[in-house]
CSV table of C-alpha atoms in Angstrom, one decimal:
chain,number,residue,atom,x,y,z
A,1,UNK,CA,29.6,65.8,169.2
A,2,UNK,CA,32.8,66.5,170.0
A,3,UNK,CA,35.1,64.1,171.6
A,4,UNK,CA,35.4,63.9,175.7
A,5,UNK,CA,37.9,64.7,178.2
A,6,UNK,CA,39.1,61.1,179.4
A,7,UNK,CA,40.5,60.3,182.8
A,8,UNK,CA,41.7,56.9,183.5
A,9,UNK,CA,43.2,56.3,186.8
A,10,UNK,CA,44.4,52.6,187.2
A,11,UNK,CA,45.0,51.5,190.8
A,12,UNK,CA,47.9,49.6,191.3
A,13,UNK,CA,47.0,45.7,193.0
A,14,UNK,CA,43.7,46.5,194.2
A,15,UNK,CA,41.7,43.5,195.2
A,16,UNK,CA,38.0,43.2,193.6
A,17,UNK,CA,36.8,43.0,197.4
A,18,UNK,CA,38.8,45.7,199.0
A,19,UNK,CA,36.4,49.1,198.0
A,20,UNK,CA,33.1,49.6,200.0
A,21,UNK,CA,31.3,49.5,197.0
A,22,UNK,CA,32.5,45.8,196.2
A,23,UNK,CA,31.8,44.8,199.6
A,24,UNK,CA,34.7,45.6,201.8
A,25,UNK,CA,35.9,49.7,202.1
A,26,UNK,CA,34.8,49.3,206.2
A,27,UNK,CA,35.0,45.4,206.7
A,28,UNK,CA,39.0,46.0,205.6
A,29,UNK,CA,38.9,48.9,208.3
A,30,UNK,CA,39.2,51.6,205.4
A,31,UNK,CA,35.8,53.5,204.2
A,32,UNK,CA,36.1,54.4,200.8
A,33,UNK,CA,33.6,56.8,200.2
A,34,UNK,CA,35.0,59.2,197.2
A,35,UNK,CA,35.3,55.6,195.2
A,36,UNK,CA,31.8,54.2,196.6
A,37,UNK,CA,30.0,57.5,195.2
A,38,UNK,CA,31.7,57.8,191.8
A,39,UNK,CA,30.2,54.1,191.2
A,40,UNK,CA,26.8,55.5,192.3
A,41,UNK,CA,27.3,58.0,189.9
A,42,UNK,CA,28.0,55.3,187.0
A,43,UNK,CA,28.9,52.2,186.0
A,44,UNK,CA,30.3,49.3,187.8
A,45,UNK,CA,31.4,46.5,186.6
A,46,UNK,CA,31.8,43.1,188.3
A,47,UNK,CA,33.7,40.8,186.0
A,48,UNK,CA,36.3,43.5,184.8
A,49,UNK,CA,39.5,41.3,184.0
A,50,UNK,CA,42.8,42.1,183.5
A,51,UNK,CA,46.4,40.1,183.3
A,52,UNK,CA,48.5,38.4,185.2
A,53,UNK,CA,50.4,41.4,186.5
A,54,UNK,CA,51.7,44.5,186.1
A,55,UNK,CA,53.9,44.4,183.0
A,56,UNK,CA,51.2,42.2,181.0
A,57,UNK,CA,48.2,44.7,182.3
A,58,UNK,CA,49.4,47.8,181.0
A,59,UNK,CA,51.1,46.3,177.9
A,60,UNK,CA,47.7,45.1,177.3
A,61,UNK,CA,45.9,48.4,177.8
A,62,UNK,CA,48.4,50.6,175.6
A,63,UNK,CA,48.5,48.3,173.0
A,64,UNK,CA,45.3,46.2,172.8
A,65,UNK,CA,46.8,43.5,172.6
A,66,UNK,CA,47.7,40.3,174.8
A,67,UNK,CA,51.1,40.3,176.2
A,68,UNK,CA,52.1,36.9,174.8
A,69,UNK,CA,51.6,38.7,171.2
A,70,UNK,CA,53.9,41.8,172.7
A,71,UNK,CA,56.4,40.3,174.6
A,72,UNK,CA,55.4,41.9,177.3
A,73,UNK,CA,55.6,38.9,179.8
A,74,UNK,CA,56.9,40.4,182.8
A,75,UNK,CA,58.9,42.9,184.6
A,76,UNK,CA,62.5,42.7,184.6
A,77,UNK,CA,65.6,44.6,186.2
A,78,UNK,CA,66.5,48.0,185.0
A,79,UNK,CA,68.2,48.9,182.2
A,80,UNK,CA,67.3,46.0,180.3
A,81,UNK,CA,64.9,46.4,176.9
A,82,UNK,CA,61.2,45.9,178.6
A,83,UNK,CA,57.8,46.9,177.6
A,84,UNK,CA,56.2,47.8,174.3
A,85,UNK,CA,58.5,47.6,171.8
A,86,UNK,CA,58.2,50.7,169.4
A,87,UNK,CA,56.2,49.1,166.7
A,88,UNK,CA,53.5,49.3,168.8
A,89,UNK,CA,50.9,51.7,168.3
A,90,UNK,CA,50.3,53.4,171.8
A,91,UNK,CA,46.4,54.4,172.7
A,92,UNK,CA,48.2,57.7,173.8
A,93,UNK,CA,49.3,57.8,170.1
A,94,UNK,CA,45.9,57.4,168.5
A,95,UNK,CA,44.3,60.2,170.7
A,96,UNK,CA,47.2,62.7,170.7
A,97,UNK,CA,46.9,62.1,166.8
A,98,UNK,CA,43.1,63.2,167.3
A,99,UNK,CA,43.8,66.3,168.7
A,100,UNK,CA,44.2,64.9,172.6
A,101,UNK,CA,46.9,66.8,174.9
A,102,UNK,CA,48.1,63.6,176.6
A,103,UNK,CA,50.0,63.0,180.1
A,104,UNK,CA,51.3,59.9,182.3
A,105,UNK,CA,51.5,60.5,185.8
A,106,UNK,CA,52.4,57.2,187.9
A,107,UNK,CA,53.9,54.0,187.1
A,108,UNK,CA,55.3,53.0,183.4
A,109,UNK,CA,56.4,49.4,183.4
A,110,UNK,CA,56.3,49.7,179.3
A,111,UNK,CA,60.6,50.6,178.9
A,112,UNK,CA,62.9,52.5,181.2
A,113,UNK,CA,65.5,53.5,178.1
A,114,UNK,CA,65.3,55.7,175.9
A,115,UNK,CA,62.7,55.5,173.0
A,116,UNK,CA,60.8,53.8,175.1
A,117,UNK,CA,59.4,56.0,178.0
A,118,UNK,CA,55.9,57.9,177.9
A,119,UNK,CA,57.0,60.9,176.5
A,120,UNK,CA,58.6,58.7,173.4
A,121,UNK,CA,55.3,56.5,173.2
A,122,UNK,CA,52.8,59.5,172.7
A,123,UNK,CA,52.2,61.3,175.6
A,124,UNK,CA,53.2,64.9,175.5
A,125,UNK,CA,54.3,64.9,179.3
A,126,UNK,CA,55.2,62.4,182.3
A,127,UNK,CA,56.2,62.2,185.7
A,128,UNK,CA,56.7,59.1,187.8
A,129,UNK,CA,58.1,55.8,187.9
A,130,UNK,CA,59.7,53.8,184.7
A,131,UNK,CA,59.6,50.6,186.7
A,132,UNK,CA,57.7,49.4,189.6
A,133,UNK,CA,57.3,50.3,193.4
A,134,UNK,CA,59.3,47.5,195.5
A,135,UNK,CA,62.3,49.1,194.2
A,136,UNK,CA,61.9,52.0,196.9
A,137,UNK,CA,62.7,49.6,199.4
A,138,UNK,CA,66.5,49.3,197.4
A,139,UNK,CA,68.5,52.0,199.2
A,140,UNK,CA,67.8,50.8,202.5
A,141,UNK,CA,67.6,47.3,202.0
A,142,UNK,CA,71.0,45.5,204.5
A,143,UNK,CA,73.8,45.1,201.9
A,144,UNK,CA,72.1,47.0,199.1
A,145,UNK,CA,75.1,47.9,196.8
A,146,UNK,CA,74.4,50.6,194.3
A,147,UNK,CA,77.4,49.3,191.7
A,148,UNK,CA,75.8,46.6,190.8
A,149,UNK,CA,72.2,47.3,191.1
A,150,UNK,CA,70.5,50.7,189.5
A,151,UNK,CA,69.5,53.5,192.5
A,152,UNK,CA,65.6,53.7,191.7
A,153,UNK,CA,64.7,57.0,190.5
A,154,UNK,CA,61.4,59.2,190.1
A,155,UNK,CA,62.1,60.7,186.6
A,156,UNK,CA,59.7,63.4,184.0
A,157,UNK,CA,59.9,63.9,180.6
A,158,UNK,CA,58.2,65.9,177.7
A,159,UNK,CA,57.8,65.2,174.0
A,160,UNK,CA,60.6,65.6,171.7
A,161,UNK,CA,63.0,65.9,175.3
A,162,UNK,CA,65.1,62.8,176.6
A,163,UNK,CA,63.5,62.3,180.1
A,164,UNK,CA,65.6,63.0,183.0
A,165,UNK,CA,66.0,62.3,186.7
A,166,UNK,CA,64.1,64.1,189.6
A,167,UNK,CA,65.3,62.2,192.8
A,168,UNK,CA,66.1,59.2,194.2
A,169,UNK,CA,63.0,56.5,194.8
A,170,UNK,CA,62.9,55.4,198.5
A,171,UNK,CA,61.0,54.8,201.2
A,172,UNK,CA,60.0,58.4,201.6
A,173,UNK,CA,59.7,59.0,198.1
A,174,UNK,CA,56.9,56.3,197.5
A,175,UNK,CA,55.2,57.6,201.0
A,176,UNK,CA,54.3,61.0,198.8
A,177,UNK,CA,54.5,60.1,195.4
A,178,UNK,CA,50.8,59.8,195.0
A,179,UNK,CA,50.2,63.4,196.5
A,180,UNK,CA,52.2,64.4,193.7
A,181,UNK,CA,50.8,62.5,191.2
A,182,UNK,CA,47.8,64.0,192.0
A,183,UNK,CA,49.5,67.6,191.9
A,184,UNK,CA,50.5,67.0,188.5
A,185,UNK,CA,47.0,65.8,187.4
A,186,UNK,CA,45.5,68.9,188.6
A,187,UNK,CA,47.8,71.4,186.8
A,188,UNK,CA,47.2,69.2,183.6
A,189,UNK,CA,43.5,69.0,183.4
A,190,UNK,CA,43.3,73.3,184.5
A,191,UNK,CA,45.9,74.2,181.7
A,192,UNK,CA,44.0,72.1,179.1
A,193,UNK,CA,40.7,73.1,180.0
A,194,UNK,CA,42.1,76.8,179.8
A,195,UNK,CA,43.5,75.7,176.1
A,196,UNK,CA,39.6,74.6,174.9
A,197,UNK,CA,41.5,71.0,174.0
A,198,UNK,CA,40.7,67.5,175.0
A,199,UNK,CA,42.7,65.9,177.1
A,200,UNK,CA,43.4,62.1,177.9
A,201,UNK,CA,44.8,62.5,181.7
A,202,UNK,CA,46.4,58.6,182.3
A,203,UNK,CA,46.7,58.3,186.2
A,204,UNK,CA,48.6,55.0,187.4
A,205,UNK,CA,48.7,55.4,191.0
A,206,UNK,CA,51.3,53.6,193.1
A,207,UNK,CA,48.8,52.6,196.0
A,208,UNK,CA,48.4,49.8,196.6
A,209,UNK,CA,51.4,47.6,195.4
A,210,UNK,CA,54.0,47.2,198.1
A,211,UNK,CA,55.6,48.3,200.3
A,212,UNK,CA,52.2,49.8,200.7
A,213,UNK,CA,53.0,52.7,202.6
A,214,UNK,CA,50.7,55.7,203.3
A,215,UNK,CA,51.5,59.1,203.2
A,216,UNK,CA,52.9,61.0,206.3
A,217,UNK,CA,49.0,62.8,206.3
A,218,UNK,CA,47.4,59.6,206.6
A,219,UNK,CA,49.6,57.3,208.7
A,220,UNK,CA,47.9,55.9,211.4
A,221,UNK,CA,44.5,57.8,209.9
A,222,UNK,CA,42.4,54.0,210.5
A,223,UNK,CA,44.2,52.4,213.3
A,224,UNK,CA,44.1,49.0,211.4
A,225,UNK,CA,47.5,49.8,210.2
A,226,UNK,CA,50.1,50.9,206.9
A,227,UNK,CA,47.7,48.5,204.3
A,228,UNK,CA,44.3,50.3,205.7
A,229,UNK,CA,45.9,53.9,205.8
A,230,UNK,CA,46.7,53.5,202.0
A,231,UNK,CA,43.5,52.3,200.9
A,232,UNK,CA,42.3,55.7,202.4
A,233,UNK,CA,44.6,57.6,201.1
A,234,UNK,CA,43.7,56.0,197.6
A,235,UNK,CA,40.2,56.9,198.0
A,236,UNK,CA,41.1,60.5,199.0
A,237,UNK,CA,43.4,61.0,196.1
A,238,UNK,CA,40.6,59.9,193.5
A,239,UNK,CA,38.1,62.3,195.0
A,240,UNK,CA,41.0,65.1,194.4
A,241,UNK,CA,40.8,64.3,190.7
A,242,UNK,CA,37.0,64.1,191.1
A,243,UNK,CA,36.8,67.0,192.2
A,244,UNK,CA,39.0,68.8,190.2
A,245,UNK,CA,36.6,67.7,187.7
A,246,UNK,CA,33.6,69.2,189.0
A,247,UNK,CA,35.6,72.8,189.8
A,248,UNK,CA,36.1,73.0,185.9
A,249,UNK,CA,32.8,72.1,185.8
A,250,UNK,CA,33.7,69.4,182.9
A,251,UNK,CA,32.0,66.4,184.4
A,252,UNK,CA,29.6,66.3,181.1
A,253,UNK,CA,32.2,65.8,179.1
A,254,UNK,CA,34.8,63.8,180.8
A,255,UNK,CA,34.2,60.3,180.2
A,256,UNK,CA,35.9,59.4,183.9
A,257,UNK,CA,37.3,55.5,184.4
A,258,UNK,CA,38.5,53.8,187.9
A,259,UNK,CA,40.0,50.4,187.5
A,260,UNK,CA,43.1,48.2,188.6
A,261,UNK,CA,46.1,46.7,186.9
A,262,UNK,CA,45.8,43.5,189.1
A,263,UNK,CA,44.0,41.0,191.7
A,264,UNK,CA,45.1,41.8,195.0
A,265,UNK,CA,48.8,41.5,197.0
A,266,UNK,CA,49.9,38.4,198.4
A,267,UNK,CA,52.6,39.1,200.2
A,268,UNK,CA,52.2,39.5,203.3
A,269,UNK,CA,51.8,42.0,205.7
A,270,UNK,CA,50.4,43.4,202.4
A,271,UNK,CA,48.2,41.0,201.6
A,272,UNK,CA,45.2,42.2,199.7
A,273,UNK,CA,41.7,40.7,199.1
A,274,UNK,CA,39.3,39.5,196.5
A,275,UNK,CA,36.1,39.0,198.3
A,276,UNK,CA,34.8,36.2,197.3
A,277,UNK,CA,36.8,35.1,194.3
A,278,UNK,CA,39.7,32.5,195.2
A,279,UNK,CA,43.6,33.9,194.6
A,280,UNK,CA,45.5,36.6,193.7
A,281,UNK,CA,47.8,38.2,191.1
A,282,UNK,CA,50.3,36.2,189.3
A,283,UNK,CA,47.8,33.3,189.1
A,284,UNK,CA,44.7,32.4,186.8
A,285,UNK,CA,42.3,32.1,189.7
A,286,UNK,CA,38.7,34.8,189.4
A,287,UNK,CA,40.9,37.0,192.4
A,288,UNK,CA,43.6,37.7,190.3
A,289,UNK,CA,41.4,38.1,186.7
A,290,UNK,CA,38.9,40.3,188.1
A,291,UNK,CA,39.3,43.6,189.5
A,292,UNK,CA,37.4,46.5,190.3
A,293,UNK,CA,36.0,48.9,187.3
A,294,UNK,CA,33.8,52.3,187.2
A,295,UNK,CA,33.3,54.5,184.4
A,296,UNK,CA,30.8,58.0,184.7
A,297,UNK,CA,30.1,60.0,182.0
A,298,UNK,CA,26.9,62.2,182.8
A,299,UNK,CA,24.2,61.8,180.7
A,300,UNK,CA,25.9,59.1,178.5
A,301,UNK,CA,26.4,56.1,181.1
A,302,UNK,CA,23.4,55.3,183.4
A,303,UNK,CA,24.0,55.9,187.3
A,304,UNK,CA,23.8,53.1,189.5
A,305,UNK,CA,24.3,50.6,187.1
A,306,UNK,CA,26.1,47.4,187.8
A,307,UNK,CA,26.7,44.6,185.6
A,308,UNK,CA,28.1,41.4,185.3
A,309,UNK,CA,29.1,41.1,181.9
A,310,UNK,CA,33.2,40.1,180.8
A,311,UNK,CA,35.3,42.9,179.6
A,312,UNK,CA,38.6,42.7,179.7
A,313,UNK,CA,41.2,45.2,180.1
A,314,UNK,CA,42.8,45.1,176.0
A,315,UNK,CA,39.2,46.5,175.5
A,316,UNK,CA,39.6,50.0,176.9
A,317,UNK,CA,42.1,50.4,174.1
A,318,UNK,CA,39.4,49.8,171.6
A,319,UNK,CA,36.6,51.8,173.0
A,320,UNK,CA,38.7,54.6,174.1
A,321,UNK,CA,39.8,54.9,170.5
A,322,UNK,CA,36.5,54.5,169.4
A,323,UNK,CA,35.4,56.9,172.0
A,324,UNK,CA,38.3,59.6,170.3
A,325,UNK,CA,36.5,59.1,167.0
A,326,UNK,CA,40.8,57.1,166.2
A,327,UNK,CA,41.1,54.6,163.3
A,328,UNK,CA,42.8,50.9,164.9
A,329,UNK,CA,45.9,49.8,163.2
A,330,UNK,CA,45.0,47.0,160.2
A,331,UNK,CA,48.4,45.8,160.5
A,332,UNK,CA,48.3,43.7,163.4
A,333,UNK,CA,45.7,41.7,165.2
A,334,UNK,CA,43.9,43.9,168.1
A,335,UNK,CA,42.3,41.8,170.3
A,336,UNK,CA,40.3,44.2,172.8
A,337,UNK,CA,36.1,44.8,171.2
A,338,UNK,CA,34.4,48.4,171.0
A,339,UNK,CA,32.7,48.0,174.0
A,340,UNK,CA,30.7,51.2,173.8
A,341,UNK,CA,27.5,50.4,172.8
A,342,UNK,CA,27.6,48.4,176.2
A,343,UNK,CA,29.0,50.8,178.5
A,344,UNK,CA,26.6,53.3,177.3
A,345,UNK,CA,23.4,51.4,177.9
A,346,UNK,CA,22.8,50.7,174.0
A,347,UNK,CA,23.5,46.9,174.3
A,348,UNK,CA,22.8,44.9,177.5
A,349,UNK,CA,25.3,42.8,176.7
A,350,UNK,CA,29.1,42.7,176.5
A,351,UNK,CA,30.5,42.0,173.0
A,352,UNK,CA,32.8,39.8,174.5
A,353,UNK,CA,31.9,36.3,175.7
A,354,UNK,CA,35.3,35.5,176.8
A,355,UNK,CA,39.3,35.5,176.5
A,356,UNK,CA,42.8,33.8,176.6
A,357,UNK,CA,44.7,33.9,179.6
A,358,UNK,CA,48.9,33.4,179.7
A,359,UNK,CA,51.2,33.7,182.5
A,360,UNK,CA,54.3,34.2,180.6
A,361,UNK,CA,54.8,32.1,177.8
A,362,UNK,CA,52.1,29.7,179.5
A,363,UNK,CA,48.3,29.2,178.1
A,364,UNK,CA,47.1,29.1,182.1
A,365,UNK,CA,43.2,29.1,181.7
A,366,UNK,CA,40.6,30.5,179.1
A,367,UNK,CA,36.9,32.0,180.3
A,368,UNK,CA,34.4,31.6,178.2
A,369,UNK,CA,30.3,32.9,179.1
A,370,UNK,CA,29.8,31.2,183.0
A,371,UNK,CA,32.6,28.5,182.1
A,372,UNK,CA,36.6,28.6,183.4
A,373,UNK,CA,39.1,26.1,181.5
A,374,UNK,CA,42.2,25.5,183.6
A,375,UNK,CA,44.8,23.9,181.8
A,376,UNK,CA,47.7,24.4,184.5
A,377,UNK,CA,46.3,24.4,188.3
A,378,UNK,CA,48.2,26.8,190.5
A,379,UNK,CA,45.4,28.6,193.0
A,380,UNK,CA,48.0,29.8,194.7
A,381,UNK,CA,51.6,31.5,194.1
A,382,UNK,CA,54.8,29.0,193.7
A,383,UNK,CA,52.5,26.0,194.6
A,384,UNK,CA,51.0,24.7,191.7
A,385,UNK,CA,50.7,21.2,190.4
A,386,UNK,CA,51.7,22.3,186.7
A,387,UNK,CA,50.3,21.2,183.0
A,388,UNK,CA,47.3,19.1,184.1
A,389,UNK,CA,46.8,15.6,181.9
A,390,UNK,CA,42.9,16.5,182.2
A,391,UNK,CA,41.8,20.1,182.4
A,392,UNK,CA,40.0,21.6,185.4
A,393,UNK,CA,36.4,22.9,184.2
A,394,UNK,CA,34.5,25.6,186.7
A,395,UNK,CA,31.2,26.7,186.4
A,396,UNK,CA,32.5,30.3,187.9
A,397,UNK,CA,28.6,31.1,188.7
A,398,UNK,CA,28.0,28.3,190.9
A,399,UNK,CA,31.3,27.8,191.9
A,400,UNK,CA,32.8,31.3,192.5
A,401,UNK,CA,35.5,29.7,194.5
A,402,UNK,CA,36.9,27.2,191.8
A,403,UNK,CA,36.6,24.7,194.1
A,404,UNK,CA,34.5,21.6,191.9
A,405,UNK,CA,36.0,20.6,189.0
A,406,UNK,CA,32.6,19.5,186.2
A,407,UNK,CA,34.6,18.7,183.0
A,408,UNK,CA,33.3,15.5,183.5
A,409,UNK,CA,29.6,16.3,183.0
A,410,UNK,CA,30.2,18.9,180.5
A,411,UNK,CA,32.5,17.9,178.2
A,412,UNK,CA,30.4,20.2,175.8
A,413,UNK,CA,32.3,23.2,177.1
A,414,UNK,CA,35.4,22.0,175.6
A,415,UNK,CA,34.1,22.6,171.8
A,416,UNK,CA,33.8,26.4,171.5
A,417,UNK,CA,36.6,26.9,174.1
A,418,UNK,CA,39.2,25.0,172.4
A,419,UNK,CA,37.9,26.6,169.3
A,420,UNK,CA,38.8,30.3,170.2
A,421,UNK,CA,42.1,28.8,171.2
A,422,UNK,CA,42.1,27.4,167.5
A,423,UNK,CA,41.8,31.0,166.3
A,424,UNK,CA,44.2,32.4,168.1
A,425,UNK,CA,47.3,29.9,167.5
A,426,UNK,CA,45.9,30.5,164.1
A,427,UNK,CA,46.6,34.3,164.3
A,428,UNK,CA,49.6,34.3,166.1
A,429,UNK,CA,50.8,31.9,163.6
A,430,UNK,CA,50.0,34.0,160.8
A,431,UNK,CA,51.1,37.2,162.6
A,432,UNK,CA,54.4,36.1,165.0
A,433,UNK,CA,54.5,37.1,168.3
A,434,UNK,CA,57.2,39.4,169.6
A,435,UNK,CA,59.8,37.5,171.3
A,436,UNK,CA,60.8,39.1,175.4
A,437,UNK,CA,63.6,41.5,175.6
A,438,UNK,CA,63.4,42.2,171.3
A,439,UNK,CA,65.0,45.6,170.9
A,440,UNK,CA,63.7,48.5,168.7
């Protein structure tokens, strides 16, 4: 068989309870409809997890690997060496080494200098953003002072080219850089399809990180305000690729992925929400580990399906490999599993039972089956208690909301958790971790 088309659009911040299929889309005044019928149409999963934010994520997803083994901890100011370092081995790598035409259209976050952008890291073309969205709000901001802070910028880039400049990132900017995101999608997957050659289309959207802003089209579209407009101007944007995909009439043999980087905004008047998980991002509470994830491929994934069972975000760099018919590096641990024998209805279960969880440098919590280990409490951001003398234990299936600590009556738990933290000190020992800021 030969290999699939792969899109993989990754919202930026979206809750797990903000879509209509995960039980909000109308309660948060915003239908989602184009999102709500591509989960009909596949799989969708409820305990998706991801990192802490949006550095970490989407170190994690290129790389399979956990950010505290890449040094990729967390965002910092421009100019500075950030990201994926260039020793790792990119997922755009292993499939444009399998034939793939590859293209980044969105956010980066993974290096803003040269060496380091997409079109350096194995995509053959990218347009969008090398760092993240608040710094559109720069060039207005009172006393903003552009010698001694970097104007944002929009930027593109090809292989084998140094990436250049394309405007100025403001407030306007952001309000139609998904549009054009989307624009650029299009072109990519007609030209490709034209060609006769795979493609792996990665589509990190801005919406909805702040300042969540919708586009001119859809401002005031809802009437519950900037937040609701852009969750319907997400949706819309999706069903654009969606149906760019039925026009070529490739839908058999696209394997198509939906997902976020992150729990939801907490800042307000952006404030996001995680239905009935406790927290957001930049904490180790269920809000900001799961997020919302759908994955369609006709005739290989069963419709309607929805399932429960852990996968975390380092696997998608495994499976889609896998997927590509792409050998993992043996030089390095990978920590994300071949979940494909899962997504495709082979295996009822996930072949993960559970995962490590850091906030920067920190071991904040490990999940394991139905059990949560808390070594640090901090349910929400900037007010946490710190390194706890005894560890908080959740049953997350009776206790959704984290809410009732039971170490007490199951100190049981602490045996094959601690153990997987075992192996890991063990591998990082024996394989050192990347230090922050290391340069190539």
């Amino acid at each position: 068989m030969n290999p699939p088309n792969i899109v993989l659009i990754v919202a930026d911040n979206l809750g797990w309870g903000e879509l209509g299929c995960y039980g909000g889309g109308a309660l948060r005044g915003a239908p989602t409809p184009r999102i709500d019928a591509l989960a009909r149409q596949g799989l969708l999963l409820q305990n998706f997890n991801v990192e802490s934010d949006c550095v970490p994520t989407r170190s994690a997803l290129m790389s399979g690997r956990h950010p505290i083994r890449t040094g990729c901890l967390q965002s910092v100011p421009p100019g500075l060496p950030q990201g994926l370092t260039r020793w790792e081995v990119t997922l755009a790598e292993l499939l444009s080494a399998q034939g793939y035409a590859t293209a980044h259209f969105g956010k980066w976050h993974l290096g803003d200098i040269e060496g380091r952008y997409p079109s350096d890291r194995g995509f053959d073309e990218w347009y969008g953003i090398p760092r993240t969205t608040d710094e559109s709000q720069f060039t207005s901001t009172v006393g903003f002072d552009p010698s001694v802070a970097d104007i944002p910028r929009i930027m593109r880039g090809r292989r084998g080219e140094p990436s250049e400049i394309v405007k100025v990132y403001d407030l306007d900017s952001r309000r139609g850089i998904d549009a054009e995101l989307v624009e650029h999608s299009q072109a990519f997957m007609r030209r490709h399809h034209a060609a006769h050659k795979p493609f792996f289309l990665y589509l990190p959207l801005v919406h909805l990180h702040f300042p969540t802003l919708p586009h001119p089209d859809f401002a005031g579209r809802t009437g519950a305000g900037d937040f609701a407009d852009s969750m319907v101007e997400m949706d819309h944007r999706v069903g654009q690729i969606v149906d760019e995909v039925e026009r070529l009439s490739i839908a058999d043999d696209t394997l198509f992925i939906f997902c976020s980087d992150n729990g939801p905004e907490f800042r307000a008047p952006y404030r996001g929400t995680a239905g009935p998980w406790r927290g957001t991002y930049h904490t180790a509470m269920e809000g900001s580990l799961r997020v919302p994830f759908i994955a369609r491929w006709p005739g290989k994934i069963e419709p309607g399906r929805i399932s429960n069972e852990m996968v975390h975000v380092t696997d998608l760099f495994t499976t889609l490999a896998a997927v590509a018919g792409a050998s993992l590096p043996d030089d390095r641990p990978i920590d994300g599993v071949d979940q494909r024998a899962f997504l495709f209805g082979e295996a009822e279960k996930s072949a993960r039972e559970g995962f490590l969880f850091y906030i920067k440098n920190d071991l904040r919590a490990v999940k394991w089956r139905d059990w949560k280990l808390h070594f640090y409490w901090e349910p929400e951001v900037n007010e946490g208690k710190g390194k706890l003398e005894s560890p908080y234990l959740f049953n997350i299936t009776r206790d959704p909301k984290e809410e009732t600590d039971v170490l007490v009556f199951n100190t049981w738990v602490l045996g094959p958790i601690l153990r997987m933290v075992q192996a890991f000190n063990k591998s990082c020992q024996q394989f050192p971790n990347t230090p922050p800021g290391k340069p190539d």
